[in-house]
JSON list of N, CA, C and O in Angstrom, two decimals:
[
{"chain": "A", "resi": 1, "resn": "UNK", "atom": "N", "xyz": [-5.13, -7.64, -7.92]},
{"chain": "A", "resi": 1, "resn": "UNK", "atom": "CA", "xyz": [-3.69, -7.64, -7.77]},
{"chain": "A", "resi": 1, "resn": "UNK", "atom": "C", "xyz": [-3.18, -9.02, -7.36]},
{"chain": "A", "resi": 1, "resn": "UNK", "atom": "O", "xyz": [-2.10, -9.42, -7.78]},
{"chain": "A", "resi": 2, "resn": "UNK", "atom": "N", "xyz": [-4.09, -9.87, -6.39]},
{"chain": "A", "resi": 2, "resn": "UNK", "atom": "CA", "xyz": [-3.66, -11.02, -6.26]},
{"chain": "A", "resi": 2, "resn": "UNK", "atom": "C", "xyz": [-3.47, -11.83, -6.97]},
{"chain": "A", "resi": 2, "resn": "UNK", "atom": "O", "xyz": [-2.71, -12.73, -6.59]},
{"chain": "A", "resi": 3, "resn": "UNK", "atom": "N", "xyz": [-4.20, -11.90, -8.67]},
{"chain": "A", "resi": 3, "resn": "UNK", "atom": "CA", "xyz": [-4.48, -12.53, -9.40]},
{"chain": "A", "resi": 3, "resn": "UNK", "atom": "C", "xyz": [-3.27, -12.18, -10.62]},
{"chain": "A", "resi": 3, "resn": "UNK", "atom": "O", "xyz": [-2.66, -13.13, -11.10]},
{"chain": "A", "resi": 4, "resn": "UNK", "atom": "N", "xyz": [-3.04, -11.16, -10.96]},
{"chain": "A", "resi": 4, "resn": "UNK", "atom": "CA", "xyz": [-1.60, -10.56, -11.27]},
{"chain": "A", "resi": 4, "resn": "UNK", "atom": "C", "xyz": [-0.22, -10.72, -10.94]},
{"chain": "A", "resi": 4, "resn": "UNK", "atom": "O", "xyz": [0.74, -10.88, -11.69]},
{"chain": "A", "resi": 5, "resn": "UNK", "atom": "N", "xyz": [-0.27, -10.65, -9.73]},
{"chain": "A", "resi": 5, "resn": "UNK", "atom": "CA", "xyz": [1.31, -11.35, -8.78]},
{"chain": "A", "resi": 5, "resn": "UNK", "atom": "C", "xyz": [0.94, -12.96, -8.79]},
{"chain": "A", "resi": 5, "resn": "UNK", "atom": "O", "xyz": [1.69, -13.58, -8.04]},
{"chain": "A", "resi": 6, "resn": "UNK", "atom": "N", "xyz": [0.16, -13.62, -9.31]},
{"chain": "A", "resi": 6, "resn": "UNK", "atom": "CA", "xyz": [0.25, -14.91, -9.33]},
{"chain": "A", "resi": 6, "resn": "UNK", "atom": "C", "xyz": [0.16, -15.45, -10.98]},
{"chain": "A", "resi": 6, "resn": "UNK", "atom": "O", "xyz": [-0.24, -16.48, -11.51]},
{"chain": "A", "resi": 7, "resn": "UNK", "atom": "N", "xyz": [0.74, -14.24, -11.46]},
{"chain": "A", "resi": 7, "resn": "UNK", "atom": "CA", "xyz": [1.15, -14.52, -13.28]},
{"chain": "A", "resi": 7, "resn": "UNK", "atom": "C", "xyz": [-0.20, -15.20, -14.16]},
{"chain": "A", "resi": 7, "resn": "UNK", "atom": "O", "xyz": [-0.11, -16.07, -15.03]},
{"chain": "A", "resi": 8, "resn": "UNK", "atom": "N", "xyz": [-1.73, -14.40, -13.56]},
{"chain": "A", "resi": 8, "resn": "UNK", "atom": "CA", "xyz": [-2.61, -14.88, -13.94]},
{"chain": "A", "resi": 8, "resn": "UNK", "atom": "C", "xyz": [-3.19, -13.58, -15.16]},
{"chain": "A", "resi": 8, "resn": "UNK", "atom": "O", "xyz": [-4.36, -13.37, -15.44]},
{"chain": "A", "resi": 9, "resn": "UNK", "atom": "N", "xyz": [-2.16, -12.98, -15.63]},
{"chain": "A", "resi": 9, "resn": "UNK", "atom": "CA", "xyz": [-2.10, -11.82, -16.66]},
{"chain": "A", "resi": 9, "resn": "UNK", "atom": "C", "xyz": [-2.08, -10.37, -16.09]},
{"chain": "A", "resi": 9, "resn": "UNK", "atom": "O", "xyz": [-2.39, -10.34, -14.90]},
{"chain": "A", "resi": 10, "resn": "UNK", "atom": "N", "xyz": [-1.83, -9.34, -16.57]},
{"chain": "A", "resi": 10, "resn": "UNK", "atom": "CA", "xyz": [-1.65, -8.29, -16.25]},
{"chain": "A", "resi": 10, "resn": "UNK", "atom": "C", "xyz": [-2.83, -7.00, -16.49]},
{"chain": "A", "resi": 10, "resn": "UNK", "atom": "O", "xyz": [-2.98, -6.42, -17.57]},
{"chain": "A", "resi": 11, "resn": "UNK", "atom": "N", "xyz": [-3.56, -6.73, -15.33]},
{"chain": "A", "resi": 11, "resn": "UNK", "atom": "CA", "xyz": [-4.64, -6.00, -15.56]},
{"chain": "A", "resi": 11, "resn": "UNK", "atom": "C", "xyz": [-4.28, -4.47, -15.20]},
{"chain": "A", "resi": 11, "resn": "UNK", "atom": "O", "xyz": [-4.47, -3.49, -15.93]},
{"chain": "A", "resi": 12, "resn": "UNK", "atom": "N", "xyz": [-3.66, -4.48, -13.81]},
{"chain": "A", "resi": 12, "resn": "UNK", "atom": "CA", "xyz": [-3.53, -2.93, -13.31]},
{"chain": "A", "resi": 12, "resn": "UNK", "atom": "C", "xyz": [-2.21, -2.59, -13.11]},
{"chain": "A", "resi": 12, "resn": "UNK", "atom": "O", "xyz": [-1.51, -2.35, -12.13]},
{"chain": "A", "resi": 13, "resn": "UNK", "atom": "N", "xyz": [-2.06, -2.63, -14.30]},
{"chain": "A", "resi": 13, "resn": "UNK", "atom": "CA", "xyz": [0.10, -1.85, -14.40]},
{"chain": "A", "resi": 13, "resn": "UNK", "atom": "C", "xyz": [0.88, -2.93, -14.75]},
{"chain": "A", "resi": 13, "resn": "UNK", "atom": "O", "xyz": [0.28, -3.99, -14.97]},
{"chain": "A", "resi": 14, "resn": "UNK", "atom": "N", "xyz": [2.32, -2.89, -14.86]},
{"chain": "A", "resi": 14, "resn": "UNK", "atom": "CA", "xyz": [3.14, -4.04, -15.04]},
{"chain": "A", "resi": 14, "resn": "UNK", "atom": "C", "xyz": [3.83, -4.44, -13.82]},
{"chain": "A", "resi": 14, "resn": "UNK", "atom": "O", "xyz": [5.02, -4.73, -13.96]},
{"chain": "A", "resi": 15, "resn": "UNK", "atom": "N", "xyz": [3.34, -4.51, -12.66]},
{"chain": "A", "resi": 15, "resn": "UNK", "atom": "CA", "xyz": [3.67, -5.41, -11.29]},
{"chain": "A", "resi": 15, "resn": "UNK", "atom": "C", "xyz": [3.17, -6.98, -11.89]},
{"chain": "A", "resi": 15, "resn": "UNK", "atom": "O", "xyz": [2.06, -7.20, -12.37]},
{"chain": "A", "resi": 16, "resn": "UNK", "atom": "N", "xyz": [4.02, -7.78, -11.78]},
{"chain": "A", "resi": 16, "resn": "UNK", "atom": "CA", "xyz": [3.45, -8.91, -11.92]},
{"chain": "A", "resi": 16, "resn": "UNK", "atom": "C", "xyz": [4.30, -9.99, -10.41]},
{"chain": "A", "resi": 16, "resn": "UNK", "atom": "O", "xyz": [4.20, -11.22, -10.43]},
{"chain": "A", "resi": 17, "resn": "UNK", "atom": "N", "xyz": [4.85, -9.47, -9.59]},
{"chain": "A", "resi": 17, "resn": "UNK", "atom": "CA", "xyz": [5.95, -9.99, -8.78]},
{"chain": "A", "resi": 17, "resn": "UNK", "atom": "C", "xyz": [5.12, -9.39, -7.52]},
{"chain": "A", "resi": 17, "resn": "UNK", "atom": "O", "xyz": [4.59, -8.30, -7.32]},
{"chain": "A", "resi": 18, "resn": "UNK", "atom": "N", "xyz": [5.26, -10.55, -6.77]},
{"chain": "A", "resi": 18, "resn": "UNK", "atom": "CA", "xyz": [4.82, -9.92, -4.61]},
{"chain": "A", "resi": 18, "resn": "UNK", "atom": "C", "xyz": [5.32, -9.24, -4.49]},
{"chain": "A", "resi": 18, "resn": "UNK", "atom": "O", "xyz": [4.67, -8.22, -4.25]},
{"chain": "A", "resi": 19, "resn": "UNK", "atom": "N", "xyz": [7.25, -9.01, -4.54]},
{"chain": "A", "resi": 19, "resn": "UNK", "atom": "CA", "xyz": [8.11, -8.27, -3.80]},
{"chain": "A", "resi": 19, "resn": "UNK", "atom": "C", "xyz": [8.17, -7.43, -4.74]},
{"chain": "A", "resi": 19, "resn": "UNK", "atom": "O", "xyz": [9.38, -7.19, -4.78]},
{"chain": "A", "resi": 20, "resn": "UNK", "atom": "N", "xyz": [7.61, -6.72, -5.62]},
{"chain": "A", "resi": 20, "resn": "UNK", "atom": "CA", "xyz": [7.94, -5.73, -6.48]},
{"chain": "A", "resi": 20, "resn": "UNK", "atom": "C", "xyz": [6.10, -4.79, -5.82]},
{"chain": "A", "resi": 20, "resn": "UNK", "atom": "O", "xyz": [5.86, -3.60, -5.60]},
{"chain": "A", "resi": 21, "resn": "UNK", "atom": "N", "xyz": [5.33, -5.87, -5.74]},
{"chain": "A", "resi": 21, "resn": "UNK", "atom": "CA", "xyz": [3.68, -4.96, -5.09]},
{"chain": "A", "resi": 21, "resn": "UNK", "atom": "C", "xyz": [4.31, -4.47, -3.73]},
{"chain": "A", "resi": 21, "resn": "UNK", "atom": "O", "xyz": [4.23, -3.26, -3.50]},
{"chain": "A", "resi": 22, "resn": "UNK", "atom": "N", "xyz": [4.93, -5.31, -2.79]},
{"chain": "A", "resi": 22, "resn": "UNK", "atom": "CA", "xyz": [4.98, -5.00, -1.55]},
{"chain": "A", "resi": 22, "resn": "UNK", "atom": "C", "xyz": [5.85, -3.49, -1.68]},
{"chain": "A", "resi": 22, "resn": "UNK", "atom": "O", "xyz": [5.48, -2.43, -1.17]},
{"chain": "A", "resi": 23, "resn": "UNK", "atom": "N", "xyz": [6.86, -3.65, -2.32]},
{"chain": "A", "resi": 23, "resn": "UNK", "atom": "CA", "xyz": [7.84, -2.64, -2.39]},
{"chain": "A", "resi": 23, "resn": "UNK", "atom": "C", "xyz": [7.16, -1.14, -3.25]},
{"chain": "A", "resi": 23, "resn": "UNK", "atom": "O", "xyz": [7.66, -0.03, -3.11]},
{"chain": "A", "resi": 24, "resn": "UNK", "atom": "N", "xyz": [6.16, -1.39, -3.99]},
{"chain": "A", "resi": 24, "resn": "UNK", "atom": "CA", "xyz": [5.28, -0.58, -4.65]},
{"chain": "A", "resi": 24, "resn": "UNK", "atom": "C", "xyz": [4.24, 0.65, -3.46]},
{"chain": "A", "resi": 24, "resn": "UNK", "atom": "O", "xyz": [4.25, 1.87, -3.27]},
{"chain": "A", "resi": 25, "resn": "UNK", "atom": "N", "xyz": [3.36, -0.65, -2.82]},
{"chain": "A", "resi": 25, "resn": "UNK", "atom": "CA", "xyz": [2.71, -0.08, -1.87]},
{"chain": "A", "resi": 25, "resn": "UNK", "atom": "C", "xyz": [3.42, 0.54, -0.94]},
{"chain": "A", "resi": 25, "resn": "UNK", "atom": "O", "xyz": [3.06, 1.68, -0.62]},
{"chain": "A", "resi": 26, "resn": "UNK", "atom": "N", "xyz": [4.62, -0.07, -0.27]},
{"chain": "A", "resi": 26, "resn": "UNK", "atom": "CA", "xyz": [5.20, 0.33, 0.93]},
{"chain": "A", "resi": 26, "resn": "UNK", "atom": "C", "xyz": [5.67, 2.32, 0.49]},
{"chain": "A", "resi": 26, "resn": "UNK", "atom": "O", "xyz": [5.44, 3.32, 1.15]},
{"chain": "A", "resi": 27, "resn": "UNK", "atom": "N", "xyz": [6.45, 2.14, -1.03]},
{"chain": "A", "resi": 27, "resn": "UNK", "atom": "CA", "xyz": [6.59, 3.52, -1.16]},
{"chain": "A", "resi": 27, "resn": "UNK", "atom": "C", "xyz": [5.30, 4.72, -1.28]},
{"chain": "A", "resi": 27, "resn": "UNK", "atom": "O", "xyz": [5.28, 5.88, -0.86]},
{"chain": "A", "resi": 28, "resn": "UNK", "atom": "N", "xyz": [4.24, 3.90, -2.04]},
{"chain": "A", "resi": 28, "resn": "UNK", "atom": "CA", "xyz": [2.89, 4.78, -1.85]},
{"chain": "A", "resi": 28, "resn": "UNK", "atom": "C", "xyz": [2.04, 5.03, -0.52]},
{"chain": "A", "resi": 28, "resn": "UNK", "atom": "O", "xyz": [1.02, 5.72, -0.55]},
{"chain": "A", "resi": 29, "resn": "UNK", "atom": "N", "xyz": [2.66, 4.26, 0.98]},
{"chain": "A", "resi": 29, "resn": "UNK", "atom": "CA", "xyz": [2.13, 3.84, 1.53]},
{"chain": "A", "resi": 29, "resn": "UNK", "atom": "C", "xyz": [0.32, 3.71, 1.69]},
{"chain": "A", "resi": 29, "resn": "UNK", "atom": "O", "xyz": [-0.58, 4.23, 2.35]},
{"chain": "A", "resi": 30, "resn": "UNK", "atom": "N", "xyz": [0.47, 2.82, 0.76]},
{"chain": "A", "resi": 30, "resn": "UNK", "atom": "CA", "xyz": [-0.68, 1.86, 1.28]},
{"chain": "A", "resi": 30, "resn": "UNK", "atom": "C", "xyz": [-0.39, 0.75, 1.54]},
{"chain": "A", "resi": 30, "resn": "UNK", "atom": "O", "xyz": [0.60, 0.14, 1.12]},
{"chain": "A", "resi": 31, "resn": "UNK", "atom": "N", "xyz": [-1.72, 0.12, 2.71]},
{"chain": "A", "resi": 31, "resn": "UNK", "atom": "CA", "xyz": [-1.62, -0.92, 3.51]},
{"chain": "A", "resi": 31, "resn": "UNK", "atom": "C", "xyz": [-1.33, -2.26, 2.77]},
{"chain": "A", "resi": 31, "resn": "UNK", "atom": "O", "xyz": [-1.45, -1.83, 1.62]},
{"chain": "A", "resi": 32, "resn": "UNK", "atom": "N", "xyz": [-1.12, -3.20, 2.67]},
{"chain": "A", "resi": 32, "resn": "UNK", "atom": "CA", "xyz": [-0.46, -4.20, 2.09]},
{"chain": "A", "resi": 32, "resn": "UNK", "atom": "C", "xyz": [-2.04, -5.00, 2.23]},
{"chain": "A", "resi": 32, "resn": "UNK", "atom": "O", "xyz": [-2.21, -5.83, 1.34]},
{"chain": "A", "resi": 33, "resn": "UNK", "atom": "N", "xyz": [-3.26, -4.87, 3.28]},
{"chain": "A", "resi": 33, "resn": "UNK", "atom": "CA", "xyz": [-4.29, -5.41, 3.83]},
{"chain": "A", "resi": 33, "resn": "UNK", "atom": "C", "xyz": [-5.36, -5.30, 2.49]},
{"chain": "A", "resi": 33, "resn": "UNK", "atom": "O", "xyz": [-6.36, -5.97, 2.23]},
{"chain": "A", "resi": 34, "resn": "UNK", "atom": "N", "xyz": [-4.68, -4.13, 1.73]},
{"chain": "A", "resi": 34, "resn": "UNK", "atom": "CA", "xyz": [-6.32, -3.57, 1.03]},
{"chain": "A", "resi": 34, "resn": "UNK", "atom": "C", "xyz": [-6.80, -4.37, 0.16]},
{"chain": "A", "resi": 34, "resn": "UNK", "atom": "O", "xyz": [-7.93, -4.37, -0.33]},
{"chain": "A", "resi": 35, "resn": "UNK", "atom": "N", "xyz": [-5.57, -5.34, -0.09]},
{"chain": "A", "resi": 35, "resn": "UNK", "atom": "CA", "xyz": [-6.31, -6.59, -1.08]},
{"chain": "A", "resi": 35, "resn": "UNK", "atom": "C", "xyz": [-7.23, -7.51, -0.09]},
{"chain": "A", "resi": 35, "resn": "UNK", "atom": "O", "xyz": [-7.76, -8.38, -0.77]},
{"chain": "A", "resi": 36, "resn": "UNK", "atom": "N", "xyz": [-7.43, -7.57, 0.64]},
{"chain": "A", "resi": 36, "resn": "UNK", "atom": "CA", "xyz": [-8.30, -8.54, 1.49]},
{"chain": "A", "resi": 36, "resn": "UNK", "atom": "C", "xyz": [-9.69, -7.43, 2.11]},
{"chain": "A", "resi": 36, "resn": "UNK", "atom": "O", "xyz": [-10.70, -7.72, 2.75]},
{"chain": "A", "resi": 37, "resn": "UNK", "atom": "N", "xyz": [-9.22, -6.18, 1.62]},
{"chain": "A", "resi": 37, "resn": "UNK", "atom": "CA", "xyz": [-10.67, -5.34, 2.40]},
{"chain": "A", "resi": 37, "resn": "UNK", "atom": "C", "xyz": [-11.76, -4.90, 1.21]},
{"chain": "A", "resi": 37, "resn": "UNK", "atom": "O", "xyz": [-11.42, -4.91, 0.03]},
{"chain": "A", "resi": 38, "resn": "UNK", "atom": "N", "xyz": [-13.33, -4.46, 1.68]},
{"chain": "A", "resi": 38, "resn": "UNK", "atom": "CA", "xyz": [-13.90, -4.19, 0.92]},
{"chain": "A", "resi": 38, "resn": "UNK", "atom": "C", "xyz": [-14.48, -2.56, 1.72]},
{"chain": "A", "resi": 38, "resn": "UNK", "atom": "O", "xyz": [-14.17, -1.89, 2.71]},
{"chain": "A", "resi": 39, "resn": "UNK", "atom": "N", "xyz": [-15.40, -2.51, 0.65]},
{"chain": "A", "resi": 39, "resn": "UNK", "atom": "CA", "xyz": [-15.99, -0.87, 0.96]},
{"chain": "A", "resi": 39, "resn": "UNK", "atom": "C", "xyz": [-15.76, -0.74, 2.67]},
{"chain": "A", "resi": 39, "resn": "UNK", "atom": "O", "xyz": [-14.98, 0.01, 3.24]},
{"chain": "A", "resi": 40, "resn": "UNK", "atom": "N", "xyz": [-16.65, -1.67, 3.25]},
{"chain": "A", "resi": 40, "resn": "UNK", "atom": "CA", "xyz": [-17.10, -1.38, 4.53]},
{"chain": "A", "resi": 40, "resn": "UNK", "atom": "C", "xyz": [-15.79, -1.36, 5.39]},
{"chain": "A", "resi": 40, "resn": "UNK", "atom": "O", "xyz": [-15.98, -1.11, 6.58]},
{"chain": "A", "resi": 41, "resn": "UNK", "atom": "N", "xyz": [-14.28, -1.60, 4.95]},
{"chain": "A", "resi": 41, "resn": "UNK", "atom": "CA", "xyz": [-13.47, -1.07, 5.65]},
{"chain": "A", "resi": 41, "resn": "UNK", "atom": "C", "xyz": [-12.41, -0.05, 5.34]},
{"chain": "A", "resi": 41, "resn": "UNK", "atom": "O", "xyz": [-11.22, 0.02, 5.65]},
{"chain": "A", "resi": 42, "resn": "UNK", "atom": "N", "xyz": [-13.29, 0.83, 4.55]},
{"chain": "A", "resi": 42, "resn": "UNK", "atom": "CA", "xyz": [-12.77, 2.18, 4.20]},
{"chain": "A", "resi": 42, "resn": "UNK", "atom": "C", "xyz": [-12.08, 3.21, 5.19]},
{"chain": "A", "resi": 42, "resn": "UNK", "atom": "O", "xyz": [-10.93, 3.64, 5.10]},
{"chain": "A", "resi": 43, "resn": "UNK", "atom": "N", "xyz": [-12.76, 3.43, 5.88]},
{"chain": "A", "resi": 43, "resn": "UNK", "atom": "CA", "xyz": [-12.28, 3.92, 7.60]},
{"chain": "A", "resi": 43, "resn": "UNK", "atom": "C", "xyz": [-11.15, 3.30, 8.00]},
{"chain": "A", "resi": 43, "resn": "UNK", "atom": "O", "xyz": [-10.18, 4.04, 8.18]},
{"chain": "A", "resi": 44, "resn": "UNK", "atom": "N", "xyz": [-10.97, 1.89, 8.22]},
{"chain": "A", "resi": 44, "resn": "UNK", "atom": "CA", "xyz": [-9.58, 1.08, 8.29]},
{"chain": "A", "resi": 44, "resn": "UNK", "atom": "C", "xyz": [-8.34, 1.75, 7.79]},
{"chain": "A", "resi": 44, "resn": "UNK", "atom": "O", "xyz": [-7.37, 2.24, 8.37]},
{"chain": "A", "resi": 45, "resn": "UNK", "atom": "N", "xyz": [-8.75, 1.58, 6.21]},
{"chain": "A", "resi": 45, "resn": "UNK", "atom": "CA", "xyz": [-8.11, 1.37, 5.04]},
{"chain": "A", "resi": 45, "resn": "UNK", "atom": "C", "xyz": [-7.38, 3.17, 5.48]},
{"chain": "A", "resi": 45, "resn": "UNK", "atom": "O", "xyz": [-6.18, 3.43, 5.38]},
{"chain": "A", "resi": 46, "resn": "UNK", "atom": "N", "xyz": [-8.27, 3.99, 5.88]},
{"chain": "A", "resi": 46, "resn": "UNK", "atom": "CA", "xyz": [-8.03, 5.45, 5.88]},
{"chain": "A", "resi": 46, "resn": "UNK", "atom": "C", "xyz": [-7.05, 5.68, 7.58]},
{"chain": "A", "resi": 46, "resn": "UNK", "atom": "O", "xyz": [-6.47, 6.71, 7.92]},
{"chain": "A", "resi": 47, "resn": "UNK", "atom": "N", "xyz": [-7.10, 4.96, 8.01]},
{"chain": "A", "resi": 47, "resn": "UNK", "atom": "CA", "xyz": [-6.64, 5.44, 9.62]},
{"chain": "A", "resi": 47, "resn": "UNK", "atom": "C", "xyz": [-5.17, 4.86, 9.47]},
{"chain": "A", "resi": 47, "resn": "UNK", "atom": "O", "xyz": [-4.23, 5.51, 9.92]},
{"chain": "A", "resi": 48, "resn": "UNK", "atom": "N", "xyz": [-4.91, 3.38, 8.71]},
{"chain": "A", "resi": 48, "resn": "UNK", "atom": "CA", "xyz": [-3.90, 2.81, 8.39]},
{"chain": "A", "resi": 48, "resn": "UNK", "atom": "C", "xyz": [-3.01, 3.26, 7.61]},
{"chain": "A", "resi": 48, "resn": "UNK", "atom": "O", "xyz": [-1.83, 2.97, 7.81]},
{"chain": "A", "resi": 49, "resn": "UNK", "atom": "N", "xyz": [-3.45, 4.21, 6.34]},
{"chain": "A", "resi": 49, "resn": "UNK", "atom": "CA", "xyz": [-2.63, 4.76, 5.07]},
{"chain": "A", "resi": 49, "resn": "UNK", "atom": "C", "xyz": [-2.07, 6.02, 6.28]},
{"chain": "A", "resi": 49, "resn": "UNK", "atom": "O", "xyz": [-0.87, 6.29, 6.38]},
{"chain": "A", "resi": 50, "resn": "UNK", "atom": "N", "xyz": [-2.96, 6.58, 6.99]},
{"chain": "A", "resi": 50, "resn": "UNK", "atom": "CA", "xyz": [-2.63, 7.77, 7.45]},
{"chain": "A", "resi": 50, "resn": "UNK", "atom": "C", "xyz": [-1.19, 7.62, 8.87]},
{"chain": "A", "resi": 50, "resn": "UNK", "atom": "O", "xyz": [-0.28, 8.38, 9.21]},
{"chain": "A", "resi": 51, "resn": "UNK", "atom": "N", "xyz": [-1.56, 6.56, 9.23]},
{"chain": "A", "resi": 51, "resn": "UNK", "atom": "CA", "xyz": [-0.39, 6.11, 10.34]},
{"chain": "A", "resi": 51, "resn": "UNK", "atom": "C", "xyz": [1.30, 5.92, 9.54]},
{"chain": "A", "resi": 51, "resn": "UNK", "atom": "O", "xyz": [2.37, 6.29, 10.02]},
{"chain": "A", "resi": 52, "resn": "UNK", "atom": "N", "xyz": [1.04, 5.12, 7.98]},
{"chain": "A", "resi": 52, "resn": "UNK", "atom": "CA", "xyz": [2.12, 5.08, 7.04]},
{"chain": "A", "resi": 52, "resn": "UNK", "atom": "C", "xyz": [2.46, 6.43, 6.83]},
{"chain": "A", "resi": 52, "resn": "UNK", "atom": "O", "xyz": [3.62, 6.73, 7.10]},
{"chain": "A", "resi": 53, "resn": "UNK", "atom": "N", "xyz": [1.50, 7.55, 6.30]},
{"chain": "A", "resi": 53, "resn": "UNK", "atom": "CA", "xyz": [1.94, 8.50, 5.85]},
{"chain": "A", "resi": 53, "resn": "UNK", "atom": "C", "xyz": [2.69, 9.31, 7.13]},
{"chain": "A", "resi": 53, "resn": "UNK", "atom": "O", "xyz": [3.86, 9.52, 6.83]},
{"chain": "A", "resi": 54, "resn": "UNK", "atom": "N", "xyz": [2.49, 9.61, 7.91]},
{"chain": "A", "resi": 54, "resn": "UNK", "atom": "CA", "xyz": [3.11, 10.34, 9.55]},
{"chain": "A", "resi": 54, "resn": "UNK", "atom": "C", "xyz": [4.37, 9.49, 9.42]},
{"chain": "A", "resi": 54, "resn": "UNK", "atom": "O", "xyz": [5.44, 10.05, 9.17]},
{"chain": "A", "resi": 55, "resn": "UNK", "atom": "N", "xyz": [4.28, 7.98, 9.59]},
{"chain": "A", "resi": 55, "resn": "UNK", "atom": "CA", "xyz": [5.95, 7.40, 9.89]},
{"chain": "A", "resi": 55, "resn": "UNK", "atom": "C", "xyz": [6.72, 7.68, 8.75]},
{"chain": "A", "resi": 55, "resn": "UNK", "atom": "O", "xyz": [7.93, 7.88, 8.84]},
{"chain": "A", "resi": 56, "resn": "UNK", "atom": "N", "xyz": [6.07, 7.71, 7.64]},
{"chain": "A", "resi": 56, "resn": "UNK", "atom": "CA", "xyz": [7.13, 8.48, 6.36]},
{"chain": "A", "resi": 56, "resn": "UNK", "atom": "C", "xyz": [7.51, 9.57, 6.15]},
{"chain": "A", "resi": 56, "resn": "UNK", "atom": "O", "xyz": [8.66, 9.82, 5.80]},
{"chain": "A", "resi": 57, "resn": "UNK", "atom": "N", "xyz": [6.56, 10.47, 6.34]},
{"chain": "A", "resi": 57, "resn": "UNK", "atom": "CA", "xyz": [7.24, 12.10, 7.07]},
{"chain": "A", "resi": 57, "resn": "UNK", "atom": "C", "xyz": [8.12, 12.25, 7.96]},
{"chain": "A", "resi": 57, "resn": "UNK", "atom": "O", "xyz": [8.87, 13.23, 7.97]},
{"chain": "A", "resi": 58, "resn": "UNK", "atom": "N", "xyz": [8.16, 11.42, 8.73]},
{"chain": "A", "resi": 58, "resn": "UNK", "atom": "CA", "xyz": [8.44, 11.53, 10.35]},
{"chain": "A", "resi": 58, "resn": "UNK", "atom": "C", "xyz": [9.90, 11.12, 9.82]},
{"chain": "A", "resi": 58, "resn": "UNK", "atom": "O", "xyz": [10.74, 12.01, 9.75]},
{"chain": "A", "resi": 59, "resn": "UNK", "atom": "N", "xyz": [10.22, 9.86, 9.46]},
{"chain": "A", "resi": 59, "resn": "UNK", "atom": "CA", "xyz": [11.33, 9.17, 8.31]},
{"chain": "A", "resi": 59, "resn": "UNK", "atom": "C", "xyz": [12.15, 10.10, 7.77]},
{"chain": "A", "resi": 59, "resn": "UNK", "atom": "O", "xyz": [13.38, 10.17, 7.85]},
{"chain": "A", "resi": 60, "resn": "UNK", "atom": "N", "xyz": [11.21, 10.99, 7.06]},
{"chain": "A", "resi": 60, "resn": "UNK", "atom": "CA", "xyz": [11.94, 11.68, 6.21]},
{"chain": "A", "resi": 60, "resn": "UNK", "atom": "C", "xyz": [12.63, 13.34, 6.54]},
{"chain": "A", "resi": 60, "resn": "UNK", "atom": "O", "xyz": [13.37, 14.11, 5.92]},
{"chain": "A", "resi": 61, "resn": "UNK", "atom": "N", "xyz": [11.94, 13.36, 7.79]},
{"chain": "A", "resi": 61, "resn": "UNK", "atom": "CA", "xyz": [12.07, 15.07, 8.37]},
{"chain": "A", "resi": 61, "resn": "UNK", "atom": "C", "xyz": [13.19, 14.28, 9.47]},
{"chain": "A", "resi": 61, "resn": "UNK", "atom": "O", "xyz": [13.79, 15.18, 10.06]},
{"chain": "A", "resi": 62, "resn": "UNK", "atom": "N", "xyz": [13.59, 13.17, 9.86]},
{"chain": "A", "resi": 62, "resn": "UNK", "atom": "CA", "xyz": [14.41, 12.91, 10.64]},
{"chain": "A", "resi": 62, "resn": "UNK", "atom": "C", "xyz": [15.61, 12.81, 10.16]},
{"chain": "A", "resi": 62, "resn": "UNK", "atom": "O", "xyz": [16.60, 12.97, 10.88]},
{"chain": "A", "resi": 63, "resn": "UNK", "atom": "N", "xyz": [15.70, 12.41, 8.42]},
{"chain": "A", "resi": 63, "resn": "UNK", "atom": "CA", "xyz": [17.14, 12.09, 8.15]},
{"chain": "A", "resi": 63, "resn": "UNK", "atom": "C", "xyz": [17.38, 13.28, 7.27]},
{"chain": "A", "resi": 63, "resn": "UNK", "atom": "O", "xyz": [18.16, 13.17, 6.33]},
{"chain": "A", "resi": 64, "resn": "UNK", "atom": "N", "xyz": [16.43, 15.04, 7.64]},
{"chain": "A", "resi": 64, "resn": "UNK", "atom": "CA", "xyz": [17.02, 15.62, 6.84]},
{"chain": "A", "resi": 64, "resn": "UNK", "atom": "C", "xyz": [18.23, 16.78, 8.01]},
{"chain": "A", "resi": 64, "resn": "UNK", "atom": "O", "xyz": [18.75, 17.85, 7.69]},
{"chain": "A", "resi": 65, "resn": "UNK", "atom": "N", "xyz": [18.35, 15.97, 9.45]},
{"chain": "A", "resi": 65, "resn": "UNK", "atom": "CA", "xyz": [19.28, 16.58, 10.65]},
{"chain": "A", "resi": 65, "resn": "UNK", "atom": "C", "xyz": [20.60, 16.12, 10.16]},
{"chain": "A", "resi": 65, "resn": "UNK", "atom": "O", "xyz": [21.62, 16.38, 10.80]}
]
């Protein structure tokens, strides 16, 4: 993905823009980190998506008062 947002061709989807990945991940919440992690921080990768997913519920069950 790093190599994609830096207009080095298009491999995984048509994101080719930072602020279009950031804004991508943020709605899927995943961590913005996972381009810099490998296997061995899977656990990370899993405790972090899961903290996004709660504040987006949490987000979303708040603005349905």
């Amino acid at each position: 993905m790093k190599q994609q947002v830096a207009n080095e061709g298009t491999y995984y989807g048509g994101i080719t823009d930072m602020d279009d990945l950031r804004a991508n991940l943020a709605e899927n919440c995943v961590p913005e980190a996972f381009m810099d992690m490998d296997i061995f921080d899977y656990q990370v990768f899993l405790d972090n998506r899961r903290t996004m997913m709660a504040q987006y519920i949490r987000e979303y069950y708040e603005s349905l008062a």
